[in-house]
């Protein structure tokens, strides 16, 4: 259930990235070197992509992230893994949840088989996002509060926080000027796309009430405790979920370490030093790895693994 939730969140976030990037490419002049390569960097699959494709062209990137069954982070692979994980645990969730996951996978598989053409891409990506959101709504509305729901929440929030930091890391590297007084061409439009990829544009305008600036966007996405896709909000929900489980001490300690590291720096000041910001985001992602390891060690390890570790 933990991994099922991570895979569903991964599929939704990847669809969001592709959708926003497609629209941004239409809005920006062709001379701007935005391209499709940053999407591969965000998903952490640069080496895998290079082993299969020579160029970061639109067709290769879209196929790789949408319909490549041999790519573990593609939408079709994520949904196939979610479906398989849920198939083995159908007895602990309402039948409607299984049916929604199964139908979403079959629909995406049908699109993938026929090819995700530019003309059909927008409707395809919207169907993935809406299917994942419908599944989240079913879980919220039908699954009793208990361990099953708790582990789904842990998986969803950890995957969401990880994707937010990946987007921040890759986009800030190209958008933050070395000179704070320097305004890159179309900078506001590109930062707007970062917010939209996380469905955070309207909430940013409501909470921050400023024009869109890189440092403010970074603070909002990393440290805002009210926006559901900010890293701080995700970690708070992970902490709340863990407290309902037994033997949560080790994992909760890792969450608190992450939250402390997250709140220490002034992200607006870090934005003036892109290298420092990159190092900071790397530290947070290491915190996520250690948190996942703590959850796995506490709740998923076999008796033999536990005996070996002791």
CSV table of C-alpha atoms in Angstrom, one decimal:
chain,number,residue,atom,x,y,z
A,1,UNK,CA,0.0,0.0,0.0
A,2,UNK,CA,2.9,2.3,0.8
A,3,UNK,CA,4.5,1.7,-2.6
A,4,UNK,CA,1.1,1.7,-4.4
A,5,UNK,CA,0.6,5.3,-3.1
A,6,UNK,CA,4.1,6.3,-4.2
A,7,UNK,CA,3.5,5.0,-7.7
A,8,UNK,CA,0.2,6.7,-8.1
A,9,UNK,CA,1.7,10.0,-6.9
A,10,UNK,CA,4.6,9.5,-9.3
A,11,UNK,CA,2.3,9.0,-12.2
A,12,UNK,CA,0.3,12.1,-11.4
A,13,UNK,CA,3.3,14.3,-10.9
A,14,UNK,CA,5.0,13.1,-14.1
A,15,UNK,CA,1.8,13.9,-16.0
A,16,UNK,CA,1.7,17.4,-14.5
A,17,UNK,CA,5.3,18.0,-15.5
A,18,UNK,CA,4.7,17.0,-19.1
A,19,UNK,CA,1.4,19.0,-19.4
A,20,UNK,CA,2.9,22.2,-18.0
A,21,UNK,CA,6.1,21.9,-20.1
A,22,UNK,CA,4.0,21.3,-23.2
A,23,UNK,CA,2.1,24.5,-22.6
A,24,UNK,CA,5.2,26.5,-21.7
A,25,UNK,CA,7.0,25.5,-24.9
A,26,UNK,CA,4.0,27.0,-26.8
A,27,UNK,CA,4.2,30.2,-24.8
A,28,UNK,CA,8.0,30.8,-25.0
A,29,UNK,CA,9.9,31.9,-28.1
A,30,UNK,CA,11.7,29.1,-29.9
A,31,UNK,CA,15.1,30.7,-29.3
A,32,UNK,CA,14.9,30.1,-25.5
A,33,UNK,CA,16.9,27.0,-24.6
A,34,UNK,CA,14.2,25.4,-22.3
A,35,UNK,CA,13.7,22.2,-24.1
A,36,UNK,CA,12.7,18.8,-22.7
A,37,UNK,CA,15.9,17.7,-21.1
A,38,UNK,CA,15.0,19.2,-17.7
A,39,UNK,CA,12.1,16.8,-17.3
A,40,UNK,CA,14.5,13.9,-17.5
A,41,UNK,CA,16.7,15.5,-14.9
A,42,UNK,CA,13.7,16.1,-12.6
A,43,UNK,CA,12.7,12.4,-12.7
A,44,UNK,CA,16.3,11.3,-11.9
A,45,UNK,CA,16.5,9.1,-15.0
A,46,UNK,CA,19.3,10.8,-17.0
A,47,UNK,CA,21.5,7.8,-17.4
A,48,UNK,CA,18.7,5.5,-18.3
A,49,UNK,CA,17.5,7.9,-21.0
A,50,UNK,CA,20.9,8.4,-22.5
A,51,UNK,CA,21.4,4.7,-22.8
A,52,UNK,CA,18.3,4.5,-25.0
A,53,UNK,CA,18.1,7.8,-26.8
A,54,UNK,CA,20.6,10.1,-28.6
A,55,UNK,CA,18.7,13.4,-28.3
A,56,UNK,CA,16.4,15.1,-25.9
A,57,UNK,CA,13.8,15.7,-28.5
A,58,UNK,CA,10.1,16.1,-27.7
A,59,UNK,CA,9.1,12.7,-29.1
A,60,UNK,CA,11.8,10.7,-27.3
A,61,UNK,CA,11.2,12.4,-23.9
A,62,UNK,CA,7.4,12.1,-24.1
A,63,UNK,CA,7.5,8.4,-25.0
A,64,UNK,CA,10.1,7.8,-22.3
A,65,UNK,CA,8.1,9.4,-19.6
A,66,UNK,CA,4.6,8.3,-20.7
A,67,UNK,CA,4.7,5.0,-22.5
A,68,UNK,CA,8.1,3.2,-22.1
A,69,UNK,CA,7.3,0.0,-20.2
A,70,UNK,CA,11.0,-0.6,-19.6
A,71,UNK,CA,11.4,2.8,-17.9
A,72,UNK,CA,10.6,2.3,-14.2
A,73,UNK,CA,9.5,6.0,-13.7
A,74,UNK,CA,7.3,6.3,-16.8
A,75,UNK,CA,3.5,6.8,-16.2
A,76,UNK,CA,2.7,3.4,-17.6
A,77,UNK,CA,5.3,1.6,-15.5
A,78,UNK,CA,4.2,3.5,-12.3
A,79,UNK,CA,0.6,2.6,-12.8
A,80,UNK,CA,1.5,-1.1,-13.6
A,81,UNK,CA,3.4,-1.3,-10.4
A,82,UNK,CA,0.6,0.4,-8.4
A,83,UNK,CA,-1.9,-2.1,-9.9
A,84,UNK,CA,0.3,-5.1,-9.0
A,85,UNK,CA,0.9,-3.8,-5.5
A,86,UNK,CA,-2.8,-3.2,-4.9
A,87,UNK,CA,-3.8,-6.6,-6.5
A,88,UNK,CA,-2.0,-8.4,-3.7
A,89,UNK,CA,-3.7,-6.3,-1.0
A,90,UNK,CA,-7.3,-6.0,-2.4
A,91,UNK,CA,-8.7,-7.6,0.8
A,92,UNK,CA,-7.8,-4.6,2.9
A,93,UNK,CA,-9.3,-1.8,0.7
A,94,UNK,CA,-12.7,-1.1,-0.7
A,95,UNK,CA,-13.3,-2.8,-4.1
A,96,UNK,CA,-14.0,0.6,-5.7
A,97,UNK,CA,-10.3,1.6,-5.1
A,98,UNK,CA,-9.1,-1.5,-6.9
A,99,UNK,CA,-11.5,-0.9,-9.8
A,100,UNK,CA,-10.3,2.7,-10.2
A,101,UNK,CA,-6.6,1.7,-10.2
A,102,UNK,CA,-7.3,-1.1,-12.7
A,103,UNK,CA,-9.4,1.1,-15.0
A,104,UNK,CA,-6.8,3.9,-14.9
A,105,UNK,CA,-4.0,1.4,-15.8
A,106,UNK,CA,-6.0,-0.1,-18.7
A,107,UNK,CA,-6.9,3.3,-20.1
A,108,UNK,CA,-3.3,4.5,-20.0
A,109,UNK,CA,-2.1,1.2,-21.5
A,110,UNK,CA,-4.5,1.6,-24.4
A,111,UNK,CA,-3.2,5.1,-25.1
A,112,UNK,CA,0.4,4.0,-24.8
A,113,UNK,CA,-0.2,1.2,-27.3
A,114,UNK,CA,-1.6,3.6,-29.8
A,115,UNK,CA,1.1,6.2,-29.2
A,116,UNK,CA,0.9,9.5,-27.3
A,117,UNK,CA,0.7,11.9,-30.3
A,118,UNK,CA,1.0,15.7,-29.8
A,119,UNK,CA,-2.7,16.0,-30.7
A,120,UNK,CA,-3.9,13.5,-28.1
A,121,UNK,CA,-1.3,14.3,-25.5
A,122,UNK,CA,-3.2,17.0,-23.6
A,123,UNK,CA,-6.3,14.9,-23.1
A,124,UNK,CA,-4.2,11.9,-22.2
A,125,UNK,CA,-2.3,13.7,-19.5
A,126,UNK,CA,-5.5,15.3,-18.1
A,127,UNK,CA,-7.0,11.8,-17.9
A,128,UNK,CA,-4.1,10.6,-15.9
A,129,UNK,CA,-4.2,13.5,-13.5
A,130,UNK,CA,-7.9,13.2,-13.0
A,131,UNK,CA,-7.7,9.5,-12.6
A,132,UNK,CA,-5.1,9.8,-9.9
A,133,UNK,CA,-7.1,12.5,-8.2
A,134,UNK,CA,-10.3,10.4,-8.3
A,135,UNK,CA,-8.4,7.6,-6.7
A,136,UNK,CA,-7.1,9.9,-3.9
A,137,UNK,CA,-10.7,11.0,-3.4
A,138,UNK,CA,-11.9,7.4,-3.1
A,139,UNK,CA,-9.3,6.6,-0.5
A,140,UNK,CA,-10.2,9.7,1.5
A,141,UNK,CA,-13.9,9.0,1.3
A,142,UNK,CA,-14.1,5.2,1.7
A,143,UNK,CA,-11.1,3.8,3.5
A,144,UNK,CA,-11.3,3.6,7.3
A,145,UNK,CA,-8.7,5.4,9.4
A,146,UNK,CA,-6.3,2.6,10.3
A,147,UNK,CA,-2.8,1.2,9.4
A,148,UNK,CA,-3.7,0.7,5.7
A,149,UNK,CA,-4.7,4.3,5.2
A,150,UNK,CA,-1.7,5.4,7.2
A,151,UNK,CA,0.8,3.7,5.0
A,152,UNK,CA,-0.9,5.1,1.9
A,153,UNK,CA,-0.6,8.5,3.4
A,154,UNK,CA,3.1,8.0,4.2
A,155,UNK,CA,3.8,6.9,0.6
A,156,UNK,CA,1.9,9.7,-1.0
A,157,UNK,CA,3.4,12.5,1.1
A,158,UNK,CA,7.0,11.2,0.8
A,159,UNK,CA,6.8,10.9,-3.0
A,160,UNK,CA,5.1,14.3,-3.3
A,161,UNK,CA,7.8,16.0,-1.2
A,162,UNK,CA,10.5,14.3,-3.2
A,163,UNK,CA,9.1,15.4,-6.5
A,164,UNK,CA,8.7,19.0,-5.3
A,165,UNK,CA,12.4,19.2,-4.3
A,166,UNK,CA,13.4,17.7,-7.7
A,167,UNK,CA,11.4,20.4,-9.6
A,168,UNK,CA,12.8,23.1,-7.4
A,169,UNK,CA,16.4,21.9,-7.8
A,170,UNK,CA,16.3,21.6,-11.6
A,171,UNK,CA,14.3,24.7,-12.4
A,172,UNK,CA,16.2,26.9,-10.0
A,173,UNK,CA,19.5,26.0,-11.6
A,174,UNK,CA,18.4,27.6,-14.9
A,175,UNK,CA,16.1,30.3,-13.6
A,176,UNK,CA,18.0,31.9,-10.7
A,177,UNK,CA,20.3,34.6,-11.9
A,178,UNK,CA,23.9,34.7,-10.5
A,179,UNK,CA,23.4,38.5,-10.1
A,180,UNK,CA,20.3,39.2,-8.0
A,181,UNK,CA,19.6,42.4,-10.0
A,182,UNK,CA,19.6,40.4,-13.3
A,183,UNK,CA,16.2,39.5,-14.7
A,184,UNK,CA,16.3,36.6,-17.1
A,185,UNK,CA,14.0,36.8,-20.2
A,186,UNK,CA,10.6,35.4,-19.4
A,187,UNK,CA,11.7,34.6,-15.9
A,188,UNK,CA,8.2,35.3,-14.4
A,189,UNK,CA,6.6,33.0,-17.0
A,190,UNK,CA,8.9,30.2,-16.2
A,191,UNK,CA,8.5,30.5,-12.4
A,192,UNK,CA,4.8,30.5,-13.1
A,193,UNK,CA,5.2,27.2,-14.8
A,194,UNK,CA,7.0,25.8,-11.7
A,195,UNK,CA,4.0,26.7,-9.6
A,196,UNK,CA,1.5,25.4,-12.1
A,197,UNK,CA,3.3,22.0,-12.3
A,198,UNK,CA,2.5,21.7,-8.6
A,199,UNK,CA,-1.0,23.3,-8.9
A,200,UNK,CA,0.3,26.0,-6.7
A,201,UNK,CA,-0.2,29.2,-8.8
A,202,UNK,CA,-3.5,30.4,-7.3
A,203,UNK,CA,-2.5,29.4,-3.7
A,204,UNK,CA,0.8,31.3,-4.2
A,205,UNK,CA,-1.1,34.5,-5.2
A,206,UNK,CA,-3.4,34.1,-2.2
A,207,UNK,CA,-0.7,33.4,0.4
A,208,UNK,CA,2.2,35.5,-0.9
A,209,UNK,CA,0.3,38.3,-2.7
A,210,UNK,CA,3.4,39.4,-4.6
A,211,UNK,CA,4.5,39.3,-8.2
A,212,UNK,CA,6.1,36.0,-9.0
A,213,UNK,CA,9.8,36.0,-8.0
A,214,UNK,CA,12.1,33.1,-7.7
A,215,UNK,CA,13.0,33.5,-4.0
A,216,UNK,CA,9.3,33.8,-3.0
A,217,UNK,CA,8.4,30.8,-5.0
A,218,UNK,CA,11.1,28.8,-3.4
A,219,UNK,CA,10.1,29.8,0.1
A,220,UNK,CA,6.5,28.9,-0.7
A,221,UNK,CA,7.2,25.5,-2.2
A,222,UNK,CA,9.8,24.5,0.5
A,223,UNK,CA,8.6,26.0,3.7
A,224,UNK,CA,4.9,26.9,3.5
A,225,UNK,CA,3.0,24.8,6.0
A,226,UNK,CA,-0.4,25.4,4.5
A,227,UNK,CA,0.1,24.5,0.8
A,228,UNK,CA,-0.5,20.7,0.4
A,229,UNK,CA,2.4,20.2,-2.0
A,230,UNK,CA,5.0,22.2,-0.2
A,231,UNK,CA,7.8,20.1,1.4
A,232,UNK,CA,7.1,21.4,4.9
A,233,UNK,CA,3.4,20.5,4.7
A,234,UNK,CA,4.2,17.0,3.4
A,235,UNK,CA,6.6,16.4,6.3
A,236,UNK,CA,4.0,17.6,8.8
A,237,UNK,CA,1.5,15.1,7.4
A,238,UNK,CA,4.1,12.3,7.5
A,239,UNK,CA,4.8,13.1,11.2
A,240,UNK,CA,1.1,13.1,12.0
A,241,UNK,CA,0.7,9.8,10.2
A,242,UNK,CA,3.6,8.1,11.9
A,243,UNK,CA,2.4,9.0,15.4
A,244,UNK,CA,-0.6,6.7,14.9
A,245,UNK,CA,1.7,3.7,14.3
A,246,UNK,CA,3.5,1.6,16.9
A,247,UNK,CA,7.4,1.6,16.9
A,248,UNK,CA,7.5,5.0,15.2
A,249,UNK,CA,10.4,6.4,17.1
A,250,UNK,CA,13.2,5.9,14.5
A,251,UNK,CA,11.1,7.1,11.5
A,252,UNK,CA,9.7,10.1,13.5
A,253,UNK,CA,13.2,11.1,14.5
A,254,UNK,CA,14.2,11.2,10.8
A,255,UNK,CA,11.1,13.3,10.0
A,256,UNK,CA,12.1,15.8,12.8
A,257,UNK,CA,15.6,16.0,11.4
A,258,UNK,CA,14.3,16.8,8.0
A,259,UNK,CA,11.9,19.4,9.3
A,260,UNK,CA,14.6,21.1,11.3
A,261,UNK,CA,17.0,21.2,8.3
A,262,UNK,CA,14.1,22.5,6.2
A,263,UNK,CA,13.3,25.4,8.5
A,264,UNK,CA,16.9,26.6,9.3
A,265,UNK,CA,18.0,28.5,6.2
A,266,UNK,CA,16.5,31.7,4.7
A,267,UNK,CA,15.6,30.3,1.3
A,268,UNK,CA,15.4,33.8,-0.1
A,269,UNK,CA,19.0,34.3,0.7
A,270,UNK,CA,19.9,30.9,-0.7
A,271,UNK,CA,18.3,31.9,-3.9
A,272,UNK,CA,21.1,34.4,-4.4
A,273,UNK,CA,23.6,31.5,-4.3
A,274,UNK,CA,22.3,28.8,-6.7
A,275,UNK,CA,25.1,26.5,-5.7
A,276,UNK,CA,24.2,26.8,-2.0
A,277,UNK,CA,20.6,26.2,-2.8
A,278,UNK,CA,21.5,23.0,-4.8
A,279,UNK,CA,23.5,21.7,-1.8
A,280,UNK,CA,20.6,22.5,0.5
A,281,UNK,CA,18.1,20.6,-1.7
A,282,UNK,CA,20.5,17.7,-1.9
A,283,UNK,CA,20.6,17.5,1.9
A,284,UNK,CA,16.8,17.4,2.1
A,285,UNK,CA,16.7,14.6,-0.5
A,286,UNK,CA,19.2,12.7,1.6
A,287,UNK,CA,16.8,13.2,4.6
A,288,UNK,CA,14.0,11.6,2.5
A,289,UNK,CA,16.2,8.6,1.7
A,290,UNK,CA,17.0,8.1,5.4
A,291,UNK,CA,13.3,8.5,6.3
A,292,UNK,CA,12.3,5.9,3.7
A,293,UNK,CA,15.0,3.6,5.1
A,294,UNK,CA,13.7,4.1,8.6
A,295,UNK,CA,10.2,3.2,7.5
A,296,UNK,CA,11.4,0.2,5.6
A,297,UNK,CA,13.5,-1.1,8.5
A,298,UNK,CA,10.8,-0.6,11.0
A,299,UNK,CA,7.7,-1.9,9.2
A,300,UNK,CA,8.8,-3.8,6.0
A,301,UNK,CA,11.9,-5.8,7.0
A,302,UNK,CA,11.6,-9.6,7.3
A,303,UNK,CA,12.5,-11.3,10.6
A,304,UNK,CA,15.7,-12.5,9.0
A,305,UNK,CA,16.6,-8.9,8.0
A,306,UNK,CA,15.8,-7.6,11.4
A,307,UNK,CA,17.9,-10.3,13.1
A,308,UNK,CA,20.8,-9.6,10.7
A,309,UNK,CA,20.7,-5.8,11.4
A,310,UNK,CA,20.8,-6.4,15.1
